[in-house]
Amino acid sequence: MSPKISLTIDGQVVATQPGQTVLGAAGQAGISIPHLCAYPDLEPFGACRMCIVEIEGLRGYPTACTTPAAEGMVVHTRTAEVEALRREILQLILSEHPSNCLFCEEALDCGAYMATIRKGDVVTGCRSCPKDGQCELQEVIAGAGLTEANLPFHYRGLPVEKYDPFYDRDYNLCILCGRCVRVCQEVRLADVLTFKQRGPAALVGPAFERSHLEAGCEFCGDCVAACPTGALAEKTLKWAGKPEKEVITTCLLCSLGCELKLQVRGDEVMGALPADDPLVNQGLLCVKGRFAAYELLNNPDRLRHPLHLQNGFSQKMSWEAAIDLAAEKLAVCQPDQFAMLVSPDCTNEDLYVAKKFTREVMRSHNVATRAPEFYGQGFGPFAALLQNAGQLAGLKKATTILSIGLDGQYGWSVVAVELRKAARRGARLVTFFPRAHSLSSFAERWLPLDGPALAEALQTLVRLTARKVSGETPADLNSIDPDLASIARALVEAEAPVIIVGPEYLGDPSSSQVLEAVAILARQVGAGVLPLAPQGNLAGALQMGLSAYLVGPNPRTPLPLTRFGCPKGQVEGGKSYRLSSPSLPFRGEKELEDERGKEAQPDLHVLYLVGETPSLDDPAAGFLVYQNFASYEGPRQPDLALPSAAFAEVDGTTINLEGRTRQVRKAVDPPGEALPDWLILCRIAQKMGVTGFDYPDAAAIQREMAQTQEVHPGVTESTEEDLDKEIRVPIHRVMDAYKGFPLTTWVEGLRLLAPDA
Amino acid sequence: MNLNELYEKARAKWRDLAESRVPVIYLGTASCGRASGAMQTLEAIQKTLAEDHIDARVVQVGCIGPCYLEPLMDIALPGMPRVSYAKVTPRKARTILESVLLKGDFISKLAVGYLGTEGIPPAGIPAFFDHPMLKPQARVVLRNCGLIDPEDIDQYLAQDGYQGLARAFELGPEGVIAEVKSSGLRGRGGAGFLTFKKWEICLASPAAEKYLICNADEGDPGAFMNRSLIEGDPHAVLEGLLIAAYAVGATHGYIYIRAEYPLAIARLRTALSQLHQYGLLGENILGSGFNFEITIKEGAGAYVCGEETALMASIEGKRGMPRSRPPFPAVAGLFGKPTVINNTETLGTLPNILRNGGAWYQGFGKNGNVGTKTFSLVGKVRRTGLIEVPLGTTLREIIFDVGGGTAKPFKAVQTGGPSGGCLSEEFLDLPVGYESLQQVGSIMGSGGLIVLDQDSCVVDLAHYFLCFTQKESCGKCVPCRVGTGHMAGLLDKITRGDGSLEDLDKLEALSQTVQKASLCGLGQNAPNPVMTTLRYFRDEYLAHVETHYCQASVCKDLFEFWIDPEKCNGCGRCRQVCPAAAIHGEKKQVHTLDVAACTRCRSCYLECSFDAIVGREVQPV
């Protein structure tokens, strides 16, 4: 316990800790002092002057937000003089900020006349500000009891800036509280926004009249969230009004597992804000987590009903009919004639049920993800890194950080913020990236290497950091690049270095050498490795044993899956549960082997895609079941399309790259008749008369997963024959994808950020 | 080299100059001299010497004070004191030089006075410091200005320079602080806090790194005390900086100076390299174990950067925006380290206090004030320039004795620059001190004194200063950014004749808000010119508002010119200068002025020697 100090605010004795401001102390005691520029996590600023108070013994009117609370201080927050001054200051603010949302002679009648039959379906009433009703200035003015503006109004007459993705800026509404600037500088350390000009021309924005894109903005949206007025407004949330509730869930758009605060009204996710999760993202988000949710979840291509596609025509059908059709096709399908591809963006529960379905219902080996194809030769080493991944928290203390293949400007900007913090506190940051990138400006060293050169450099580092390797002659050491020698020294000297493996080199032919070198290097120097998997729940998919190539194992990438355990007793949301190797044995393994022995059926009868999109390169199948959240338009049309839920529409769990189990919570119902992936599979299984698929909810699946103690048997040794039959599964080489669809399909702003994608 | 050797060498060099066997010509080439053409005069001097084959030394010195007399040239013949000549144009320079050096005729009617005590002054020439502008002054900070070559450290050393620092090293930090405490020295930057107080806080801090900053960001319109001091005697400031740094235990020093002062910056740089050369800067200064370096930081032109927290932000490479205190700079300042920021003049005073003792300094000052203060005396006063008077001298003494009064009847004096107040005739007997000025709604500021006569309109003055502070507001806090804009708007309205009585009340109310609620001194003091003029010149505001008349003939919409037929003698000069061809009349005939064509540019008004051009209320058509 830190020592307490006590002070008197408005006659009330208030206890607080040293270092707290008067404003903070008052807030703790439930005494509200109006303020506009003060904002959590930001240094005191004292610009809006609304929180002026009187403090006995101090001259004038100090601001509560900048004055440290002191023992015995006597503060008056509501004297007549102070309140009058606040009203005067508000008048000054209102002479620069339009007040038609506040003071209108028709305001009282406005509500009553807005909804009339004549005006049915017509938007009426004034809509002068995109954030009308969510404006802190409105609240403060209401609190001060202002009823009119008495100073001549000066409209800045600035054009509304709409040319950057995701949010618009109307600086005519700006009150220069500087929150956006300070969030950008103090929280994100991005320094994109600043104060420009001075005197009456003073304004905020990127320096030198650049656009946000040109200024290197990460589009984290923190400035928008901090803006107390309508000056900064999300394009998709403009004019939309207030959310009804907020739901905390986990983002599945990459493997960091950031906590999201989804803003919900009715059955619509309106947007997403970062949650104050202390474990992973700590109130930070990247552009995807912050802005993709609305357009992704509410996209016009969402599948709402099961569809039967025949001869190029699609026909809406009932769930009963769809389940019947699927069951009918699957019932006559031999184990080897069935294959299922599951998205690593699905929840653990979906993945588990998919695996169980394939094993127990179809009695087949053939369930996999497209991930091995994404990583190519590097899949095995990457999975091994994932199994031994370090902690994100390691970045906070690391004195030496190696960043391999990470840009971090858009996706992964949560990590980039940590790297900037590390660099600012003096940590040595070395980045390997083939091109100029967002980290190069502040990294101590940037080595622009291509894949093979990187592999060589890392192998050199491995040699340099090996303890007392005999046979290493001084001559060898002399020929070493001094850059690498210095990096090696830094790695050896650092107490807990961190190595980040970003997505850039993952598709490279040399990726396996790179990743293997990383693993050895990390072991030698005791580094924590953060393998940044682009797939949302790849760790979960590995855990469920969904890693193998389709049809038979791939002998080139043996996986010690048993080591892939759950985080050590992670407790989350007050609930403690474990996912311990929930791999499933076959039901009637012997029977299956008999069947396999009898006669191999090379042709696929049914290809079942769960959260994946079809590809022309997929093996030809007699019947293609497509189960996903959005409809697919392409050359390879499915026969049966089943609408499933997306991540904000299901309960469940996911495992992030650290191995941390994260809660996915349902914020809204899936659109139309869409159902969770696991539920669709369960219904088909039940239809086919297989028991053990009658889970009432996702929690029941979790319980079963926790009880399944059997060690995964591994995948049986493959034969020559199997290798011949190996089916090539291509994937979209797009980093920012969800369930087989590039996010740019629907998220317009992301298209602007990556025009080449 | 130890200090004694340095002094020996310097004094020998000075004796050599003082007892020069060839004539020595001193020329004031500080900015004020240069603005009056001193560099052309210098060229003429050198040309004359070359053409006439005269062997003489030319020494460039700083500003000695009476800027209205610049360029000032002194001639010292061997064995004689310096004789000073004013307003020396190139042509005049040649005349004087040839007369004095070739004929031995000092042309006493052209000489202002003689300087120095050695030798016999030429007959008929008074002592320079008996000049009415200089006689009431007390030169402490400015003691070397105009007398020594500011680019020669030896000349400063010969005036006992750096003896204050040597004494400081003897006293130790606590001793220095005690000495400064006993002197009663208060910050000369405007606020007037006791200098030793923040020193004590800084010295007590255990931090390993501490900073000392010299604030030379002199931005007030019409103020040039710091510039003149640095240009005339940079070592005085640097010695003060070293003394202060030693006293507070600072590890690094900064001089924050306006980039608009290129000459001062150049002289500082020269002085710094000399200090390094002499071992007075760097490691183990004079064997005291004190290590110190000084960095010059040029300001980029923001007035608000004179405010100490904004100044520190600017040095840190951030936008120059003030922040709230606490924490005070002495606790957490530049780069978060304990920092003392002293004004240039404060630092320039320190060597004198250390050399002569705090009690000696206490001896200066009048009417309960301590020490001396420099002012830049400008405006409609007869004798403009840089002055230093005992603190507590009355405004009347400054304006009428030192400044020689005004040509037209005196109207007001603006003290403290744009943040100060405008005081009327009734305050002429007010002693100039921190408290006395504050009591009447003004401030001492850094020392600008702008004198107004009947030709100046106080509403226009308030408008000018408000526009200045509004443009220079950093834009951070609402009252300053927005409030000053509204005030300037109201004043503009009044000067256009559209003001109402209600506007005066609004102006008053806005002034109160801006003063009470602004974050830093810039905003808090911005309303001073408005509030003081409203209080002391209310009639003039009322005339603007009610009768739409500007008595000073400044606000163009609120008067018209008229030629008084009684006074006009038809000389025609007004007609010649009128750019609008609004004046008609035959030679030797009474002229007339076409009001419709007149643009009220005041050219004729200023040209007329007979007061025949008169401003009057706008007459109904």
CSV table of N, CA, C and O in Angstrom, one decimal, chain B residues 86-169:
chain,number,residue,atom,x,y,z
B,86,ALA,N,28.4,62.8,-31.8
B,86,ALA,CA,27.1,62.1,-32.1
B,86,ALA,C,26.7,62.2,-33.6
B,86,ALA,O,27.1,63.1,-34.3
B,87,LYS,N,25.8,61.3,-33.9
B,87,LYS,CA,25.2,61.2,-35.3
B,87,LYS,C,26.3,61.4,-36.3
B,87,LYS,O,26.2,62.3,-37.2
B,88,VAL,N,27.3,60.6,-36.3
B,88,VAL,CA,28.4,60.8,-37.2
B,88,VAL,C,28.2,60.1,-38.5
B,88,VAL,O,28.3,58.8,-38.6
B,89,THR,N,27.8,60.9,-39.4
B,89,THR,CA,27.6,60.3,-40.8
B,89,THR,C,29.0,60.2,-41.4
B,89,THR,O,30.0,60.7,-40.9
B,90,PRO,N,29.1,59.4,-42.5
B,90,PRO,CA,30.4,59.3,-43.2
B,90,PRO,C,31.1,60.6,-43.4
B,90,PRO,O,32.3,60.8,-43.2
B,91,ARG,N,30.3,61.6,-43.9
B,91,ARG,CA,30.8,62.9,-44.2
B,91,ARG,C,31.3,63.6,-43.0
B,91,ARG,O,32.4,64.2,-42.9
B,92,LYS,N,30.5,63.5,-42.0
B,92,LYS,CA,30.8,64.2,-40.7
B,92,LYS,C,32.1,63.5,-40.1
B,92,LYS,O,32.9,64.2,-39.5
B,93,ALA,N,32.2,62.2,-40.3
B,93,ALA,CA,33.3,61.5,-39.7
B,93,ALA,C,34.6,62.0,-40.3
B,93,ALA,O,35.6,62.3,-39.6
B,94,ARG,N,34.6,62.2,-41.6
B,94,ARG,CA,35.8,62.7,-42.3
B,94,ARG,C,36.1,64.1,-41.8
B,94,ARG,O,37.3,64.4,-41.4
B,95,THR,N,35.1,65.0,-41.7
B,95,THR,CA,35.3,66.3,-41.2
B,95,THR,C,36.0,66.3,-39.8
B,95,THR,O,37.0,67.0,-39.6
B,96,ILE,N,35.4,65.5,-38.9
B,96,ILE,CA,35.8,65.5,-37.5
B,96,ILE,C,37.2,64.9,-37.4
B,96,ILE,O,38.1,65.5,-36.8
B,97,LEU,N,37.5,63.8,-38.1
B,97,LEU,CA,38.8,63.2,-38.1
B,97,LEU,C,39.9,64.1,-38.6
B,97,LEU,O,40.9,64.2,-37.9
B,98,GLU,N,39.6,64.7,-39.7
B,98,GLU,CA,40.6,65.5,-40.3
B,98,GLU,C,40.9,66.7,-39.4
B,98,GLU,O,42.0,67.2,-39.2
B,99,SER,N,39.8,67.2,-38.8
B,99,SER,CA,40.0,68.4,-37.9
B,99,SER,C,40.7,68.0,-36.6
B,99,SER,O,41.7,68.7,-36.2
B,100,VAL,N,40.3,66.9,-36.0
B,100,VAL,CA,40.9,66.5,-34.7
B,100,VAL,C,42.4,66.0,-34.9
B,100,VAL,O,43.3,66.4,-34.3
B,101,LEU,N,42.5,65.1,-35.9
B,101,LEU,CA,43.8,64.4,-36.0
B,101,LEU,C,44.8,65.2,-36.8
B,101,LEU,O,46.0,65.1,-36.5
B,102,LEU,N,44.4,66.0,-37.7
B,102,LEU,CA,45.4,66.7,-38.5
B,102,LEU,C,45.6,68.1,-37.9
B,102,LEU,O,46.7,68.6,-37.9
B,103,LYS,N,44.4,68.8,-37.4
B,103,LYS,CA,44.6,70.1,-37.0
B,103,LYS,C,44.5,70.3,-35.5
B,103,LYS,O,44.8,71.3,-34.9
B,104,GLY,N,44.2,69.2,-34.8
B,104,GLY,CA,44.1,69.3,-33.3
B,104,GLY,C,42.9,70.1,-32.9
B,104,GLY,O,42.8,70.5,-31.7
B,105,ASP,N,42.0,70.3,-33.7
B,105,ASP,CA,40.8,71.1,-33.4
B,105,ASP,C,39.6,70.1,-33.0
B,105,ASP,O,39.2,69.4,-33.9
B,106,PHE,N,39.2,70.1,-31.8
B,106,PHE,CA,38.1,69.2,-31.4
B,106,PHE,C,36.7,69.6,-31.8
B,106,PHE,O,35.8,68.9,-31.6
B,107,ILE,N,36.6,70.7,-32.5
B,107,ILE,CA,35.3,71.2,-32.9
B,107,ILE,C,34.3,71.1,-31.7
B,107,ILE,O,33.3,70.3,-31.8
B,108,SER,N,34.5,71.7,-30.6
B,108,SER,CA,33.8,71.5,-29.4
B,108,SER,C,32.3,71.6,-29.6
B,108,SER,O,31.5,70.9,-28.9
B,109,LYS,N,31.8,72.4,-30.5
B,109,LYS,CA,30.4,72.5,-30.7
B,109,LYS,C,29.8,71.1,-31.2
B,109,LYS,O,28.6,70.9,-31.0
B,110,LEU,N,30.6,70.3,-31.8
B,110,LEU,CA,30.1,69.0,-32.3
B,110,LEU,C,30.2,67.9,-31.3
B,110,LEU,O,29.5,66.9,-31.3
B,111,ALA,N,31.1,68.2,-30.3
B,111,ALA,CA,31.4,67.1,-29.3
B,111,ALA,C,30.2,67.0,-28.3
B,111,ALA,O,29.7,68.0,-27.9
B,112,VAL,N,29.9,65.7,-27.9
B,112,VAL,CA,28.9,65.5,-26.9
B,112,VAL,C,29.5,65.6,-25.5
B,112,VAL,O,29.0,66.1,-24.6
B,113,GLY,N,30.7,65.0,-25.4
B,113,GLY,CA,31.4,65.1,-24.1
B,113,GLY,C,32.6,64.3,-24.1
B,113,GLY,O,32.9,63.6,-25.1
B,114,TYR,N,33.4,64.3,-23.0
B,114,TYR,CA,34.6,63.5,-23.0
B,114,TYR,C,34.4,62.4,-22.0
B,114,TYR,O,33.6,62.5,-21.0
B,115,LEU,N,35.1,61.3,-22.2
B,115,LEU,CA,35.0,60.1,-21.4
B,115,LEU,C,36.3,59.7,-20.8
B,115,LEU,O,37.3,59.8,-21.5
B,116,GLY,N,36.3,59.4,-19.6
B,116,GLY,CA,37.6,58.9,-19.0
B,116,GLY,C,38.2,60.0,-18.1
B,116,GLY,O,37.8,61.2,-18.1
B,117,THR,N,39.1,59.5,-17.2
B,117,THR,CA,39.6,60.4,-16.2
B,117,THR,C,41.1,60.8,-16.5
B,117,THR,O,41.6,61.7,-15.9
B,118,GLU,N,41.7,60.0,-17.4
B,118,GLU,CA,43.1,60.2,-17.6
B,118,GLU,C,43.3,61.4,-18.5
B,118,GLU,O,42.6,61.6,-19.5
B,119,GLY,N,44.3,62.2,-18.2
B,119,GLY,CA,44.7,63.3,-19.1
B,119,GLY,C,43.8,64.5,-18.9
B,119,GLY,O,42.9,64.4,-18.1
B,120,ILE,N,44.1,65.5,-19.6
B,120,ILE,CA,43.3,66.7,-19.5
B,120,ILE,C,42.3,66.8,-20.6
B,120,ILE,O,42.7,66.7,-21.8
B,121,PRO,N,41.1,67.0,-20.3
B,121,PRO,CA,40.1,67.0,-21.3
B,121,PRO,C,40.2,68.4,-22.1
B,121,PRO,O,40.6,69.4,-21.6
B,122,PRO,N,39.9,68.3,-23.4
B,122,PRO,CA,40.0,69.5,-24.2
B,122,PRO,C,39.0,70.6,-23.6
B,122,PRO,O,37.9,70.2,-23.1
B,123,ALA,N,39.3,71.8,-23.8
B,123,ALA,CA,38.5,72.9,-23.2
B,123,ALA,C,37.2,73.0,-23.9
B,123,ALA,O,37.0,72.7,-25.1
B,124,GLY,N,36.2,73.4,-23.2
B,124,GLY,CA,34.9,73.6,-23.8
B,124,GLY,C,34.0,72.4,-24.0
B,124,GLY,O,32.9,72.5,-24.6
B,125,ILE,N,34.5,71.3,-23.6
B,125,ILE,CA,33.7,70.0,-23.8
B,125,ILE,C,33.3,69.5,-22.4
B,125,ILE,O,34.2,69.3,-21.6
B,126,PRO,N,32.0,69.3,-22.2
B,126,PRO,CA,31.6,68.7,-20.9
B,126,PRO,C,31.9,67.2,-20.8
B,126,PRO,O,32.3,66.6,-21.8
B,127,ALA,N,31.9,66.7,-19.6
B,127,ALA,CA,32.0,65.3,-19.3
B,127,ALA,C,30.8,64.6,-20.0
B,127,ALA,O,29.7,65.0,-19.8
B,128,PHE,N,31.1,63.4,-20.6
B,128,PHE,CA,30.1,62.7,-21.3
B,128,PHE,C,29.0,62.3,-20.3
B,128,PHE,O,27.8,62.4,-20.6
B,129,PHE,N,29.4,61.8,-19.2
B,129,PHE,CA,28.4,61.3,-18.2
B,129,PHE,C,27.7,62.4,-17.5
B,129,PHE,O,26.8,62.1,-16.6
B,130,ASP,N,28.0,63.7,-17.8
B,130,ASP,CA,27.2,64.8,-17.2
B,130,ASP,C,26.1,65.1,-18.2
B,130,ASP,O,25.3,66.0,-17.9
B,131,HIS,N,26.1,64.4,-19.3
B,131,HIS,CA,25.0,64.6,-20.3
B,131,HIS,C,23.6,64.4,-19.5
B,131,HIS,O,23.5,63.5,-18.7
B,132,PRO,N,22.6,65.2,-19.8
B,132,PRO,CA,21.4,65.1,-19.0
B,132,PRO,C,20.8,63.7,-19.1
B,132,PRO,O,20.1,63.3,-18.2
B,133,MET,N,21.0,63.0,-20.2
B,133,MET,CA,20.4,61.6,-20.3
B,133,MET,C,21.2,60.7,-19.4
B,133,MET,O,20.6,59.7,-18.9
B,134,LEU,N,22.5,60.9,-19.2
B,134,LEU,CA,23.3,60.0,-18.5
B,134,LEU,C,23.5,60.3,-17.0
B,134,LEU,O,23.7,59.4,-16.2
B,135,LYS,N,23.4,61.6,-16.7
B,135,LYS,CA,23.7,62.0,-15.3
B,135,LYS,C,22.8,61.2,-14.3
B,135,LYS,O,23.3,60.8,-13.3
B,136,PRO,N,21.5,61.1,-14.5
B,136,PRO,CA,20.7,60.4,-13.5
B,136,PRO,C,20.9,58.9,-13.4
B,136,PRO,O,20.3,58.3,-12.6
B,137,GLN,N,21.7,58.4,-14.4
B,137,GLN,CA,21.7,56.9,-14.5
B,137,GLN,C,22.8,56.4,-13.5
B,137,GLN,O,23.7,57.1,-13.0
B,138,ALA,N,22.6,55.1,-13.2
B,138,ALA,CA,23.6,54.3,-12.4
B,138,ALA,C,24.0,53.1,-13.2
B,138,ALA,O,23.2,52.2,-13.5
B,139,ARG,N,25.2,53.1,-13.7
B,139,ARG,CA,25.6,52.0,-14.6
B,139,ARG,C,26.3,50.9,-13.8
B,139,ARG,O,27.4,51.0,-13.4
B,140,VAL,N,25.5,49.8,-13.6
B,140,VAL,CA,26.1,48.6,-13.0
B,140,VAL,C,26.2,47.5,-14.0
B,140,VAL,O,27.3,47.0,-14.3
B,141,VAL,N,25.0,47.1,-14.6
B,141,VAL,CA,25.1,46.1,-15.6
B,141,VAL,C,25.7,46.6,-16.8
B,141,VAL,O,26.5,45.9,-17.5
B,142,LEU,N,25.5,47.8,-17.2
B,142,LEU,CA,26.0,48.4,-18.4
B,142,LEU,C,27.4,49.0,-18.3
B,142,LEU,O,27.8,49.8,-19.1
B,143,ARG,N,28.1,48.7,-17.2
B,143,ARG,CA,29.3,49.5,-16.9
B,143,ARG,C,30.3,49.5,-18.0
B,143,ARG,O,31.0,50.4,-18.2
B,144,ASN,N,30.3,48.4,-18.8
B,144,ASN,CA,31.3,48.3,-19.8
B,144,ASN,C,30.8,48.6,-21.2
B,144,ASN,O,31.5,48.7,-22.2
B,145,CYS,N,29.5,48.7,-21.3
B,145,CYS,CA,28.9,48.8,-22.6
B,145,CYS,C,29.3,50.1,-23.3
B,145,CYS,O,29.2,51.2,-22.7
B,146,GLY,N,29.8,50.0,-24.5
B,146,GLY,CA,30.2,51.2,-25.2
B,146,GLY,C,31.6,51.7,-24.8
B,146,GLY,O,32.2,52.6,-25.5
B,147,LEU,N,32.2,51.0,-23.8
B,147,LEU,CA,33.5,51.5,-23.4
B,147,LEU,C,34.6,50.5,-23.8
B,147,LEU,O,35.8,50.8,-24.0
B,148,ILE,N,34.2,49.2,-23.9
B,148,ILE,CA,35.3,48.2,-24.3
B,148,ILE,C,34.9,47.5,-25.6
B,148,ILE,O,33.7,47.5,-26.0
B,149,ASP,N,35.9,46.8,-26.1
B,149,ASP,CA,35.6,46.1,-27.3
B,149,ASP,C,35.0,44.7,-26.9
B,149,ASP,O,35.6,43.9,-26.2
B,150,PRO,N,33.7,44.5,-27.2
B,150,PRO,CA,33.0,43.3,-26.7
B,150,PRO,C,33.6,42.0,-27.3
B,150,PRO,O,33.3,40.9,-26.8
B,151,GLU,N,34.4,42.1,-28.3
B,151,GLU,CA,35.0,40.9,-28.9
B,151,GLU,C,36.3,40.6,-28.4
B,151,GLU,O,37.0,39.6,-28.9
B,152,ASP,N,36.8,41.3,-27.4
B,152,ASP,CA,38.1,41.1,-26.8
B,152,ASP,C,38.0,40.8,-25.4
B,152,ASP,O,37.7,41.7,-24.5
B,153,ILE,N,38.2,39.5,-25.0
B,153,ILE,CA,38.0,39.1,-23.6
B,153,ILE,C,39.0,39.8,-22.7
B,153,ILE,O,38.8,40.1,-21.5
B,154,ASP,N,40.2,40.2,-23.3
B,154,ASP,CA,41.2,40.9,-22.4
B,154,ASP,C,40.7,42.2,-22.0
B,154,ASP,O,41.0,42.7,-20.8
B,155,GLN,N,39.9,42.9,-22.8
B,155,GLN,CA,39.4,44.2,-22.4
B,155,GLN,C,38.4,44.0,-21.2
B,155,GLN,O,38.4,44.8,-20.3
B,156,TYR,N,37.7,42.9,-21.3
B,156,TYR,CA,36.8,42.6,-20.2
B,156,TYR,C,37.5,42.3,-18.9
B,156,TYR,O,37.3,42.8,-17.8
B,157,LEU,N,38.6,41.5,-19.1
B,157,LEU,CA,39.4,41.1,-17.9
B,157,LEU,C,40.1,42.3,-17.3
B,157,LEU,O,40.2,42.4,-16.1
B,158,ALA,N,40.5,43.2,-18.2
B,158,ALA,CA,41.1,44.4,-17.7
B,158,ALA,C,40.2,45.3,-16.8
B,158,ALA,O,40.6,46.1,-16.0
B,159,GLN,N,38.9,45.1,-17.0
B,159,GLN,CA,37.9,45.8,-16.1
B,159,GLN,C,37.5,44.9,-14.9
B,159,GLN,O,36.4,44.9,-14.5
B,160,ASP,N,38.4,44.1,-14.5
B,160,ASP,CA,38.2,43.2,-13.4
B,160,ASP,C,37.2,42.1,-13.7
B,160,ASP,O,36.5,41.6,-12.8
B,161,GLY,N,37.1,41.8,-15.0
B,161,GLY,CA,36.2,40.7,-15.4
B,161,GLY,C,36.6,39.4,-14.9
B,161,GLY,O,37.8,39.1,-14.6
B,162,TYR,N,35.6,38.6,-14.6
B,162,TYR,CA,35.8,37.2,-14.1
B,162,TYR,C,36.4,37.2,-12.7
B,162,TYR,O,36.7,36.1,-12.2
B,163,GLN,N,36.5,38.4,-12.0
B,163,GLN,CA,36.8,38.4,-10.6
B,163,GLN,C,35.7,37.9,-9.8
B,163,GLN,O,35.9,37.3,-8.7
B,164,GLY,N,34.5,38.2,-10.3
B,164,GLY,CA,33.3,37.7,-9.6
B,164,GLY,C,33.2,36.2,-9.5
B,164,GLY,O,32.9,35.6,-8.5
B,165,LEU,N,33.6,35.6,-10.7
B,165,LEU,CA,33.6,34.2,-10.7
B,165,LEU,C,34.7,33.6,-9.8
B,165,LEU,O,34.4,32.6,-9.0
B,166,ALA,N,35.9,34.3,-9.8
B,166,ALA,CA,36.9,33.8,-8.9
B,166,ALA,C,36.5,33.9,-7.5
B,166,ALA,O,36.7,33.0,-6.7
B,167,ARG,N,35.8,34.9,-7.1
B,167,ARG,CA,35.3,35.1,-5.8
B,167,ARG,C,34.2,34.0,-5.4
B,167,ARG,O,34.2,33.5,-4.3
B,168,ALA,N,33.4,33.7,-6.5
B,168,ALA,CA,32.4,32.7,-6.3
B,168,ALA,C,33.0,31.4,-5.9
B,168,ALA,O,32.6,30.7,-5.0
B,169,PHE,N,34.1,31.1,-6.6
B,169,PHE,CA,34.8,29.8,-6.3
B,169,PHE,C,35.4,29.8,-4.9
B,169,PHE,O,35.4,28.8,-4.2
